[in-house]
mmCIF file with all atom_site columns, C-alpha atoms in Angstrom:
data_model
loop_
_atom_site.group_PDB
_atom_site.id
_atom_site.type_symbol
_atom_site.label_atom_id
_atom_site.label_alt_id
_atom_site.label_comp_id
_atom_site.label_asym_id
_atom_site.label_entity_id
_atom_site.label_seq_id
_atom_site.pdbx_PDB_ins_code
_atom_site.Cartn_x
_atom_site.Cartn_y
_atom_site.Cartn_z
_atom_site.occupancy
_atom_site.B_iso_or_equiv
_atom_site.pdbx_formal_charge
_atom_site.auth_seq_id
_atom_site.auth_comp_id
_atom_site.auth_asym_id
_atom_site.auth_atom_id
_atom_site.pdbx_PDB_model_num
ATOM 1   C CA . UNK A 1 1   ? -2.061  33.639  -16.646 1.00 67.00 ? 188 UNK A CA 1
ATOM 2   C CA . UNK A 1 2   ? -2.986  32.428  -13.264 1.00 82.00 ? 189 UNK A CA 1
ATOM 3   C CA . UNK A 1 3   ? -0.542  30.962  -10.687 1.00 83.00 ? 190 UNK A CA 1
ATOM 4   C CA . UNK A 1 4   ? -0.750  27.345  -11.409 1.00 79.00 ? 191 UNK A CA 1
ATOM 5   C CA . UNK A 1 5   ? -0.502  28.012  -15.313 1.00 85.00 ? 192 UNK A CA 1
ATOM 6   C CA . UNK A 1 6   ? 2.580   29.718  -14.460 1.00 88.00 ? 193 UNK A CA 1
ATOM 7   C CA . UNK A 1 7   ? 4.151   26.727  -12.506 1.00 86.00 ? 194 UNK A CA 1
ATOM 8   C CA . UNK A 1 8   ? 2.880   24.476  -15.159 1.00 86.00 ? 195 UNK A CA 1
ATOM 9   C CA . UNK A 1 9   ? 4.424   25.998  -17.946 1.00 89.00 ? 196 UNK A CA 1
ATOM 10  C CA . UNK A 1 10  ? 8.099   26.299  -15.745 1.00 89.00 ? 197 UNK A CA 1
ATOM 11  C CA . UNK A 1 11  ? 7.316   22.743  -15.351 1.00 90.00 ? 198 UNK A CA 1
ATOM 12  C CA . UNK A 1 12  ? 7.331   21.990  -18.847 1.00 91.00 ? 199 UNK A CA 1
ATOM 13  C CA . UNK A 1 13  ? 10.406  24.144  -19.418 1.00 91.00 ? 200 UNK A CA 1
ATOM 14  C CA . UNK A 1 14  ? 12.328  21.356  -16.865 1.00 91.00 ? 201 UNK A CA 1
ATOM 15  C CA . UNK A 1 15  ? 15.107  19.509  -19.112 1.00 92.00 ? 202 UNK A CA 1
ATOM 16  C CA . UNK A 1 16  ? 14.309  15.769  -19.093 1.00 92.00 ? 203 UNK A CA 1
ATOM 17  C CA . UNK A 1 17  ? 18.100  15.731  -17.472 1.00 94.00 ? 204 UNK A CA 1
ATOM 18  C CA . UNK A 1 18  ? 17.154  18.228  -14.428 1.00 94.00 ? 205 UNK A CA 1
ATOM 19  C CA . UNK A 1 19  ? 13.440  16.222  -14.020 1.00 94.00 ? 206 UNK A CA 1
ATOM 20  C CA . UNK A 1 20  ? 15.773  12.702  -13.730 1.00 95.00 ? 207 UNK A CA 1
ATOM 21  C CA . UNK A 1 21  ? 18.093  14.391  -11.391 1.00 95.00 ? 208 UNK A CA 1
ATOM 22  C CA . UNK A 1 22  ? 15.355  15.685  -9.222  1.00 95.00 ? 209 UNK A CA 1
ATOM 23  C CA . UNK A 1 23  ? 13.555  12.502  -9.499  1.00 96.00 ? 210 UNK A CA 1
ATOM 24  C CA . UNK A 1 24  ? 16.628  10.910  -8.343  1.00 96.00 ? 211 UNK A CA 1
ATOM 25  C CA . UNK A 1 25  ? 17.291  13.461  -5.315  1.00 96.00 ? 212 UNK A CA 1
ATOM 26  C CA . UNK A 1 26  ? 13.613  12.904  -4.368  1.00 96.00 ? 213 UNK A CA 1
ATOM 27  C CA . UNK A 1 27  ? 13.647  9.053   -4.035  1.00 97.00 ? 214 UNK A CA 1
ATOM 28  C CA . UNK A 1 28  ? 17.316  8.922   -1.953  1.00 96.00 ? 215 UNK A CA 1
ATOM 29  C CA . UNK A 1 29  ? 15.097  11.452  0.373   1.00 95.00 ? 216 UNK A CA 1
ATOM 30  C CA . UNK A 1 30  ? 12.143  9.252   0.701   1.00 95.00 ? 217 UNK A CA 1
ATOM 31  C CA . UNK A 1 31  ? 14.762  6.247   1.448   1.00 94.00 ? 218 UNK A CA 1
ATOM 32  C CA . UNK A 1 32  ? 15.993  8.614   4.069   1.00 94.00 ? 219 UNK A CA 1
ATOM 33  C CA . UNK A 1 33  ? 12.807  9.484   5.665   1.00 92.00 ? 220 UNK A CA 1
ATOM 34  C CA . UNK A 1 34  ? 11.374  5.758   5.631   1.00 92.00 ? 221 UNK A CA 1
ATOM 35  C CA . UNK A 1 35  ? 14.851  5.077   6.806   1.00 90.00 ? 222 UNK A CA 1
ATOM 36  C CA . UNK A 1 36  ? 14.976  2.056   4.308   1.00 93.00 ? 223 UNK A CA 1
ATOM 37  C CA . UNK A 1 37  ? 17.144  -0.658  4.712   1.00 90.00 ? 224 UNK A CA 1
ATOM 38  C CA . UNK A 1 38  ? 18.178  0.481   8.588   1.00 88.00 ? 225 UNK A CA 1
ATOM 39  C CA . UNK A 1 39  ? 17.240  -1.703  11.742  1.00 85.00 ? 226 UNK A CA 1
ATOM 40  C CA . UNK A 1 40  ? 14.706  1.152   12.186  1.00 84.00 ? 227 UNK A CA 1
ATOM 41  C CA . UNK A 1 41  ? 13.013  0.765   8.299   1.00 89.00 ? 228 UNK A CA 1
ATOM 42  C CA . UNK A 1 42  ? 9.451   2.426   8.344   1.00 90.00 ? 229 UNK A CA 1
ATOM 43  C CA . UNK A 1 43  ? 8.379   0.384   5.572   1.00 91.00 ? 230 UNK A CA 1
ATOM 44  C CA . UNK A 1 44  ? 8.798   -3.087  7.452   1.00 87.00 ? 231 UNK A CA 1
ATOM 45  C CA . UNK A 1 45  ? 4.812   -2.640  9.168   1.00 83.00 ? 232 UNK A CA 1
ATOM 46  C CA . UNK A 1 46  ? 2.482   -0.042  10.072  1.00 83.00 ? 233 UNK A CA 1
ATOM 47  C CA . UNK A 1 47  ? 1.403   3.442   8.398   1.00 87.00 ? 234 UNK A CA 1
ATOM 48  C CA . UNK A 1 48  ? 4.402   3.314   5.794   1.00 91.00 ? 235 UNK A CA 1
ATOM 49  C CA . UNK A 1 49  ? 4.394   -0.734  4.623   1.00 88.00 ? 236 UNK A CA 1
ATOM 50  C CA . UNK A 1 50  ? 3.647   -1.755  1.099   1.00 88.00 ? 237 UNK A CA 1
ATOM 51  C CA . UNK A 1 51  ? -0.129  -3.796  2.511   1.00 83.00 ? 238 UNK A CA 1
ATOM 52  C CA . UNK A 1 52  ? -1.021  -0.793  3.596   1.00 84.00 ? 239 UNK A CA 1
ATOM 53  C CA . UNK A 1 53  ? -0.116  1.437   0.547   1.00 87.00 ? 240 UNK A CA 1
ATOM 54  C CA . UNK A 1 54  ? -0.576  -1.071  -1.821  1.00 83.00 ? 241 UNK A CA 1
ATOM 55  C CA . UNK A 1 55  ? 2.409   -0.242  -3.673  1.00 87.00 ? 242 UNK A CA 1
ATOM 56  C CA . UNK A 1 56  ? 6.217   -0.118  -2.783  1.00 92.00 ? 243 UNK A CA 1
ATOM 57  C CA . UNK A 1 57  ? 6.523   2.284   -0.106  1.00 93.00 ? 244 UNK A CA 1
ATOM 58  C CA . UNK A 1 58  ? 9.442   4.776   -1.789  1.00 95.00 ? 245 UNK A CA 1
ATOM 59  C CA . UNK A 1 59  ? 7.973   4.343   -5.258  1.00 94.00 ? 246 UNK A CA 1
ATOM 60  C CA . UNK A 1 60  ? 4.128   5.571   -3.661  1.00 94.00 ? 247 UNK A CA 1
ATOM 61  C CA . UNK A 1 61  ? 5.835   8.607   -2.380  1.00 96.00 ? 248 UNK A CA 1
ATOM 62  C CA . UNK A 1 62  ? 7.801   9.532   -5.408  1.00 96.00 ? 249 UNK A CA 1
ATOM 63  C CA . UNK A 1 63  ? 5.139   8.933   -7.709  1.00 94.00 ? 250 UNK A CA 1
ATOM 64  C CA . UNK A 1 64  ? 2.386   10.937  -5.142  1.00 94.00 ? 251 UNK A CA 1
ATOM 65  C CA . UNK A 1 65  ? 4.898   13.592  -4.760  1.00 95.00 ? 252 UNK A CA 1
ATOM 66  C CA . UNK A 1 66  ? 4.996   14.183  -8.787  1.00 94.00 ? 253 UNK A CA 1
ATOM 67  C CA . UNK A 1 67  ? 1.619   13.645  -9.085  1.00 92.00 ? 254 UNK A CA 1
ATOM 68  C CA . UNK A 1 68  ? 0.373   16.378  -6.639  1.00 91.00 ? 255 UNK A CA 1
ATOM 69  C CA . UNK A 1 69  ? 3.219   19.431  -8.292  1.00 91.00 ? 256 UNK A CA 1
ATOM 70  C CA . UNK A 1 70  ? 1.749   18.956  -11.425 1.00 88.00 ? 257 UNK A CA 1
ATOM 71  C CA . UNK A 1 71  ? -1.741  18.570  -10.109 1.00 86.00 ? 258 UNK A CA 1
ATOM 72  C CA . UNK A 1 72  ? -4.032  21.595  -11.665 1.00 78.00 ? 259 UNK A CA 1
ATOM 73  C CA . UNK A 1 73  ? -5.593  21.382  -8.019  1.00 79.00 ? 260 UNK A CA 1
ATOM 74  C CA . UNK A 1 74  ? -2.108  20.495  -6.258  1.00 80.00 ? 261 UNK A CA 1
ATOM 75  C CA . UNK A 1 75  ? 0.947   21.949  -5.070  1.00 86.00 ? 262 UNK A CA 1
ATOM 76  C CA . UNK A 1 76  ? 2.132   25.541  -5.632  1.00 87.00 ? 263 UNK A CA 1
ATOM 77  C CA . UNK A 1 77  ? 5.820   25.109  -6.380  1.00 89.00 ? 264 UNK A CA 1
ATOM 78  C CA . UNK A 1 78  ? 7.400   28.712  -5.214  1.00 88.00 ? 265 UNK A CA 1
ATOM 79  C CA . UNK A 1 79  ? 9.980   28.511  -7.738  1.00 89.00 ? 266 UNK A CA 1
ATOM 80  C CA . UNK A 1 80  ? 11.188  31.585  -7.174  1.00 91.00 ? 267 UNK A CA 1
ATOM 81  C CA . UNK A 1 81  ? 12.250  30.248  -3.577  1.00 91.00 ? 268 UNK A CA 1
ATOM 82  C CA . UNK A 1 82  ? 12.969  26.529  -4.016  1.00 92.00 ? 269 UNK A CA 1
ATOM 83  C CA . UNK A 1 83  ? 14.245  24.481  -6.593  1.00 94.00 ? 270 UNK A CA 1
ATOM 84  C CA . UNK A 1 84  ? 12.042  21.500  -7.707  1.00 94.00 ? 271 UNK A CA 1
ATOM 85  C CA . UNK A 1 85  ? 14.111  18.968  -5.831  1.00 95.00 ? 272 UNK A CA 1
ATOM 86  C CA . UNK A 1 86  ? 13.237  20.957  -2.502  1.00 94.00 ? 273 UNK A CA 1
ATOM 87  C CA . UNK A 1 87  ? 10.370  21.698  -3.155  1.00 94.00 ? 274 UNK A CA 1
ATOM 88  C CA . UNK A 1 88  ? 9.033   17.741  -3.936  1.00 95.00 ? 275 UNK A CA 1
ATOM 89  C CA . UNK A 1 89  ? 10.877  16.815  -0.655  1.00 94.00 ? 276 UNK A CA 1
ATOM 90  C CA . UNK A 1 90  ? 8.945   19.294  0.832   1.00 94.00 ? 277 UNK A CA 1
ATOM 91  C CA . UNK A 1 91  ? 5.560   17.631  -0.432  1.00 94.00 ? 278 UNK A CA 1
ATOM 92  C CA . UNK A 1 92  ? 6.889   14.204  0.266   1.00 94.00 ? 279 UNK A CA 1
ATOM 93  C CA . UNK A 1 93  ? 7.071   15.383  3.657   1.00 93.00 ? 280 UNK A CA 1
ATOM 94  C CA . UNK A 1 94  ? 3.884   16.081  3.821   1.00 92.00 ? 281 UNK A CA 1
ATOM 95  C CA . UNK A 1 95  ? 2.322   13.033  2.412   1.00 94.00 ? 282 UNK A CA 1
ATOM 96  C CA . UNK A 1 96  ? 4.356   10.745  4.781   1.00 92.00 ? 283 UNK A CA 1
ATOM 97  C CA . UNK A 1 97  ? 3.010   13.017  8.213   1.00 91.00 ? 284 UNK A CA 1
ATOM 98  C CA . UNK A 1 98  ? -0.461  12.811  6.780   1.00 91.00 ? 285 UNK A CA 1
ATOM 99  C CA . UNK A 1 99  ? -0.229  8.822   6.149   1.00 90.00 ? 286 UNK A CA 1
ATOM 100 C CA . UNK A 1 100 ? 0.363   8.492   9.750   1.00 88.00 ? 287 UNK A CA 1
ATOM 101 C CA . UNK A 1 101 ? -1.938  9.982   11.145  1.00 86.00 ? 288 UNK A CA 1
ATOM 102 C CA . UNK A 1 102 ? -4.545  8.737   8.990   1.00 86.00 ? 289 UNK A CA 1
ATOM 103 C CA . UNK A 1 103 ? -3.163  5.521   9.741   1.00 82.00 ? 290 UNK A CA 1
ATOM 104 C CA . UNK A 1 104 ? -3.055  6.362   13.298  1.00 79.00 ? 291 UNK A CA 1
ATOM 105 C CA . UNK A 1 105 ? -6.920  7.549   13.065  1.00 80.00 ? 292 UNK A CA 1
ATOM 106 C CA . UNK A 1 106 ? -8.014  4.501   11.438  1.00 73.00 ? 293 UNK A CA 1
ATOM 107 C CA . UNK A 1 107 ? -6.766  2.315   13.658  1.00 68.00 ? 294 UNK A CA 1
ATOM 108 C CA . UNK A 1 108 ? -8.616  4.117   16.929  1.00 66.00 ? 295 UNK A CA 1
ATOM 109 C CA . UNK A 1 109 ? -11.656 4.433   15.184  1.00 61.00 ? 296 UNK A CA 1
ATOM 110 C CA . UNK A 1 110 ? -11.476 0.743   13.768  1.00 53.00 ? 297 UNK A CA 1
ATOM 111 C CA . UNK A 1 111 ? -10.407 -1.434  16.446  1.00 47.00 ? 298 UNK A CA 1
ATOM 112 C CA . UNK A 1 112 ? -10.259 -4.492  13.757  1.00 46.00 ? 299 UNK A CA 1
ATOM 113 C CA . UNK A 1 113 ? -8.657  -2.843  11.154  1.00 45.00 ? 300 UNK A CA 1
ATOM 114 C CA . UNK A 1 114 ? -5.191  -5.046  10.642  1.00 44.00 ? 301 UNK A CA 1
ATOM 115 C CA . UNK A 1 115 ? -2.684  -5.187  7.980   1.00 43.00 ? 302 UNK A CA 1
ATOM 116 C CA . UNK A 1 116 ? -2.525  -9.218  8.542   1.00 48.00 ? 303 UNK A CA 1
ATOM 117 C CA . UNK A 1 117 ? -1.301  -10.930 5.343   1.00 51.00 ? 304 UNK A CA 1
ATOM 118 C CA . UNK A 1 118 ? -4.534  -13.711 4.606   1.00 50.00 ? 305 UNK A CA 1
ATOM 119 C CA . UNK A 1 119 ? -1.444  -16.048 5.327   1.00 50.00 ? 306 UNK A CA 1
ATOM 120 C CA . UNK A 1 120 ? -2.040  -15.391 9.219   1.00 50.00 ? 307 UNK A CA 1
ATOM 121 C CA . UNK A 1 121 ? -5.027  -17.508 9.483   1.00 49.00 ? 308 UNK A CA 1
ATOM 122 C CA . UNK A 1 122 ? -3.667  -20.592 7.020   1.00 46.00 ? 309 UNK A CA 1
ATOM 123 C CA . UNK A 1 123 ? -3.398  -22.901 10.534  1.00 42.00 ? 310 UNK A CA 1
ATOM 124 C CA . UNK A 1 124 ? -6.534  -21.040 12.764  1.00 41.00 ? 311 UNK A CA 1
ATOM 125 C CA . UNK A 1 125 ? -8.161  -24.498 12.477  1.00 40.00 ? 312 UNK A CA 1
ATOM 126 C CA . UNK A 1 126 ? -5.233  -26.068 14.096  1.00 42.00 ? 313 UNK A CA 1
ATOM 127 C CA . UNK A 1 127 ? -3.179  -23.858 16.644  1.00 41.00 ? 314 UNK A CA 1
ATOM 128 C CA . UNK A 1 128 ? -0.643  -26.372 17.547  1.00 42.00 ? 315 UNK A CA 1
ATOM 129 C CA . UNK A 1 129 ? 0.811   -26.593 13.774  1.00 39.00 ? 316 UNK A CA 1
ATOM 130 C CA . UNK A 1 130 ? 3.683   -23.477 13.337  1.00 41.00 ? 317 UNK A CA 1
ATOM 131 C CA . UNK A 1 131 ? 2.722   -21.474 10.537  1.00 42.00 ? 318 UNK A CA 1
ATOM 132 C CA . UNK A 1 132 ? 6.139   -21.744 9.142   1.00 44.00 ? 319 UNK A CA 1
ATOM 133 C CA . UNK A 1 133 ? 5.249   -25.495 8.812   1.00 42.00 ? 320 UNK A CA 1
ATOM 134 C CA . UNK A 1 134 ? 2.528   -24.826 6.475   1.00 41.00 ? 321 UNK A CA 1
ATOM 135 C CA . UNK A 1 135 ? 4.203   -22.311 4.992   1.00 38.00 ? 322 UNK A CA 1
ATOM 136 C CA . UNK A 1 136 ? 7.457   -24.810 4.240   1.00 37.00 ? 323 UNK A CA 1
ATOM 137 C CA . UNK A 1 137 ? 4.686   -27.781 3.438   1.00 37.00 ? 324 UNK A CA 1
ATOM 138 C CA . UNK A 1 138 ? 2.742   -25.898 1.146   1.00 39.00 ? 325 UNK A CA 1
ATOM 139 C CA . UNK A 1 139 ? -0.685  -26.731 3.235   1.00 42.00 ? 326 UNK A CA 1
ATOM 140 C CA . UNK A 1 140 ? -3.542  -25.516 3.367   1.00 43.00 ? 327 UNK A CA 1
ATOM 141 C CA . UNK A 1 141 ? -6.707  -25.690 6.381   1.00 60.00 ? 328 UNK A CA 1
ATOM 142 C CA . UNK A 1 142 ? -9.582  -26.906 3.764   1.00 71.00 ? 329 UNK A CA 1
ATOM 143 C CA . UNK A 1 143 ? -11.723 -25.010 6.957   1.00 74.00 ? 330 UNK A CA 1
ATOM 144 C CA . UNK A 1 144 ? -10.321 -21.747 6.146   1.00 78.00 ? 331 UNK A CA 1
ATOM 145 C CA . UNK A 1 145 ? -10.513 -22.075 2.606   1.00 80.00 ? 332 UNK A CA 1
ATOM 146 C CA . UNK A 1 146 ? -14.412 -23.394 3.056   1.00 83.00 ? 333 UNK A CA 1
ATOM 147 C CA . UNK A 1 147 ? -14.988 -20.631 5.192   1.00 84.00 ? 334 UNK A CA 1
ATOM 148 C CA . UNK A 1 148 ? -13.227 -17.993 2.984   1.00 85.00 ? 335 UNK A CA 1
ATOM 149 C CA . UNK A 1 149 ? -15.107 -19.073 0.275   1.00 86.00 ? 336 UNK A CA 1
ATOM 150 C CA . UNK A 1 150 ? -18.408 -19.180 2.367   1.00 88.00 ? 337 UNK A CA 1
ATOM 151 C CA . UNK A 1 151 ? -17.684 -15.641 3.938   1.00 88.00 ? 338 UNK A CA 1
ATOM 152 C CA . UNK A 1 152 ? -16.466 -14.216 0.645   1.00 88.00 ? 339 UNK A CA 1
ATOM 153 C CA . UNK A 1 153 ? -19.598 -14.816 -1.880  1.00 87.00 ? 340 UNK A CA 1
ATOM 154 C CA . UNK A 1 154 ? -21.602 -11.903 -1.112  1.00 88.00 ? 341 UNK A CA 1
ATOM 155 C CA . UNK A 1 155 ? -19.031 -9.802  -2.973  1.00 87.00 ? 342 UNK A CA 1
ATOM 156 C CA . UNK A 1 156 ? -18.322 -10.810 -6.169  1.00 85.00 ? 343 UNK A CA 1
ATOM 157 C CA . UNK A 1 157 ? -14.537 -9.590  -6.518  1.00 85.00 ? 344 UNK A CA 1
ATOM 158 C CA . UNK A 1 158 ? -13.965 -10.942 -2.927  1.00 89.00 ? 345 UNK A CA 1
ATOM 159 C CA . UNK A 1 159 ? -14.705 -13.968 -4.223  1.00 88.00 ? 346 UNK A CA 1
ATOM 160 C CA . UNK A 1 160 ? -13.115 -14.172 -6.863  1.00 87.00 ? 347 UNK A CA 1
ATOM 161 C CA . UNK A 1 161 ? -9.925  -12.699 -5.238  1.00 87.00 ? 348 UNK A CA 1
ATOM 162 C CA . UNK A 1 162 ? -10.397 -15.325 -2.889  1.00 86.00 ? 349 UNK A CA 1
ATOM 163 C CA . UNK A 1 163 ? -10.308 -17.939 -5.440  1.00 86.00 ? 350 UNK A CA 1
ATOM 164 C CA . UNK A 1 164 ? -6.969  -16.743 -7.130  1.00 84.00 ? 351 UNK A CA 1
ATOM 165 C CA . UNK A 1 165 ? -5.416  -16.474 -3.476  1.00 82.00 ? 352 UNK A CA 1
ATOM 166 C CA . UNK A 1 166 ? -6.059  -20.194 -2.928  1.00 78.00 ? 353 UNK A CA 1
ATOM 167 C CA . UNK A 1 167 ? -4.234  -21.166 -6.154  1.00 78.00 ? 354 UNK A CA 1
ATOM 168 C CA . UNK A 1 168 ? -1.369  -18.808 -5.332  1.00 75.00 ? 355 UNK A CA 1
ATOM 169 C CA . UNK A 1 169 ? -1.960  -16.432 -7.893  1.00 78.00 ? 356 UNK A CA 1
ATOM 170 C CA . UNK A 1 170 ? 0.578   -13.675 -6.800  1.00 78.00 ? 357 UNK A CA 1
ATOM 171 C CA . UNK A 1 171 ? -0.986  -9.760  -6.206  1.00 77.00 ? 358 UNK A CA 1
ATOM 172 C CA . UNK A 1 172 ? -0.230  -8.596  -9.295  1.00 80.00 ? 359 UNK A CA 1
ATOM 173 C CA . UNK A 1 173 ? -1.500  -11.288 -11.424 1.00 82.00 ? 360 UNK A CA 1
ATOM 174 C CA . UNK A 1 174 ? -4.632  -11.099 -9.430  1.00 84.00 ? 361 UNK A CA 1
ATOM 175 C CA . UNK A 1 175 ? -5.049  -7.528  -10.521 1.00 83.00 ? 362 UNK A CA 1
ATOM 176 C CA . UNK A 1 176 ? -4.597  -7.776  -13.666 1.00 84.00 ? 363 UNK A CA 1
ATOM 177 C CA . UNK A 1 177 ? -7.343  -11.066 -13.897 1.00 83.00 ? 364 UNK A CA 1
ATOM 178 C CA . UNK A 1 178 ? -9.710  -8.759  -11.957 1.00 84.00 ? 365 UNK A CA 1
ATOM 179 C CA . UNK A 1 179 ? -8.839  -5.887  -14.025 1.00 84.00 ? 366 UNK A CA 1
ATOM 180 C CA . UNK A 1 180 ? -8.298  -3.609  -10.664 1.00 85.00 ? 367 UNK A CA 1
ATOM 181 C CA . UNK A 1 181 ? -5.289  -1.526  -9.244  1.00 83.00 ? 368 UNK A CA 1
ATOM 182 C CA . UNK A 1 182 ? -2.996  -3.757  -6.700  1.00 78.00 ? 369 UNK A CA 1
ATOM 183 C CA . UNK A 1 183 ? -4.138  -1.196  -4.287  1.00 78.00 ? 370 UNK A CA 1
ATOM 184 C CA . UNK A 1 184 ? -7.567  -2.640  -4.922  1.00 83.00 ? 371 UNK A CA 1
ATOM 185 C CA . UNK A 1 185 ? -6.415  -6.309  -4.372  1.00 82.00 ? 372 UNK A CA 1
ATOM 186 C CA . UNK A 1 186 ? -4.571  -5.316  -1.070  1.00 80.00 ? 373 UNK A CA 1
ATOM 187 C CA . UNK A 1 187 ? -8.468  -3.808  0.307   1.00 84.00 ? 374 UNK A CA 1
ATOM 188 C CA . UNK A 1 188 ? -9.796  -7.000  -0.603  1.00 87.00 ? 375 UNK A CA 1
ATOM 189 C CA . UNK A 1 189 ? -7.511  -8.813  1.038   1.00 83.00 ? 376 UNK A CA 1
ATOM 190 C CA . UNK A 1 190 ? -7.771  -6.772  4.188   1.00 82.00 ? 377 UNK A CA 1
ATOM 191 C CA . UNK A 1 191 ? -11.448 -7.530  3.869   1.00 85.00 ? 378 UNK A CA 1
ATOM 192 C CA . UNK A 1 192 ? -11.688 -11.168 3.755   1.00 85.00 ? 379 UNK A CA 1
ATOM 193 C CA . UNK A 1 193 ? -8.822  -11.268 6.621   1.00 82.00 ? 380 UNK A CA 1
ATOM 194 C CA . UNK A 1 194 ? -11.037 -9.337  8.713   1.00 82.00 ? 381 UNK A CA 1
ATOM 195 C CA . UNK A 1 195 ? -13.871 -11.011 7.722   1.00 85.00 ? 382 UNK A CA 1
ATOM 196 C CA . UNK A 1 196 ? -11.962 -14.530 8.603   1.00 82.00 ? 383 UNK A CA 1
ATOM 197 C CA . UNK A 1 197 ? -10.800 -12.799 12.314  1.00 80.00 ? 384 UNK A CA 1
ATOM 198 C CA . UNK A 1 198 ? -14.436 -12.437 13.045  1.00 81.00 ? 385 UNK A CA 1
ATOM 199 C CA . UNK A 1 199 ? -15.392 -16.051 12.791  1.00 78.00 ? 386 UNK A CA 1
ATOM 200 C CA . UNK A 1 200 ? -12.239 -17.234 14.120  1.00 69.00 ? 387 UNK A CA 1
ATOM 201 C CA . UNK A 1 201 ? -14.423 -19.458 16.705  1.00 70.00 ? 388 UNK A CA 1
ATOM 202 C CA . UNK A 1 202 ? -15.829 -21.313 13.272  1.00 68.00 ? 389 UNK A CA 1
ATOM 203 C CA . UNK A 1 203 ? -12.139 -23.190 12.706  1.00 59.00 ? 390 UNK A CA 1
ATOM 204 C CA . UNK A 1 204 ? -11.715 -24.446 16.152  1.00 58.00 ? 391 UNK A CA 1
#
């Protein structure tokens, strides 16, 4: 028996009681880490916010962390040092130093990567409207929907996320009519935003 059968099969000896309390232990850490809820919350933009996971922030870490210990190709749990608790902290840790600095990397190698929400370029065509006014009013620039549409059929599930967008279908009911991950629907989102930043110029 090789050294990952061996952690697999103490893994399946875990109670379902010691595998909730673990689980539990292992989320109030990620809350800790992302500092959740404080005026210092990792989750509210950059490497560690839900547009750029795709997912809740604390739930993508949890569910990464279990995912890699009981990965055939993951994790070597030294359970003869650390008890599962420490050592899933320990590769939830690790996941949220490598997000940043992937993060960090994409953003110097991509100056127009940006985790802008499409709802940042409702009012391009018309600077001197607030966007919380079309926001509150429920409007919508028929320029940046004609260009979205325009800029958008070249890929087919662009397109059609771009047509559920504009009749406020929400992210996960857009997944689920494209039959894709919401991870998916948050690339194609950050794909037609970029897409719409480029031809800014076109809704003046």
């Amino acid at each position: 028996m090789d050294r990952k059968e061996l952690v697999l099969k103490k893994l399946a000896n875990i109670s379902d009681e010691e595998m909730e309390i673990a689980i539990k232990q292992l989320t109030h850490h990620v809350n800790a880490r992302l500092r959740i809820n404080s005026i210092n919350d990792r989750t509210k933009s950059g490497a560690h916010s839900e547009p750029i996971l795709g997912v809740d922030p604390v739930m993508y870490y949890v569910n990464e962390s279990l995912k890699r210990i009981y990965d055939p190709n993951g994790w070597d749990w030294k359970f003869e040092e650390r008890t599962l608790t420490e050592q899933l902290c320990r590769i939830a840790n690790k996941l949220i130093s490598d997000q940043v600095k992937r993060y960090k990397k994409r953003k110097e190698s991509d100056p127009e990567f940006i985790s802008a929400d499409v709802s940042e370029v409702w009012d391009l065509s018309d600077p001197s409207v607030p966007q919380d006014e079309h926001l509150e009013n429920g409007e919508m620039s028929d320029k940046v929907k004609e260009l979205a549409f325009k800029l958008s059929e070249d890929n087919e599930n662009l397109f059609f996320f771009t047509e559920l967008y504009f009749e406020d279908k929400s992210h996960k009911e857009i997944a689920e009519e494209l039959g894709i991950s919401i991870n998916d629907v948050y690339v194609l989102q950050k794909k037609l935003v970029r897409r719409l930043m480029k031809h800014k110029e076109d809704l003046q």
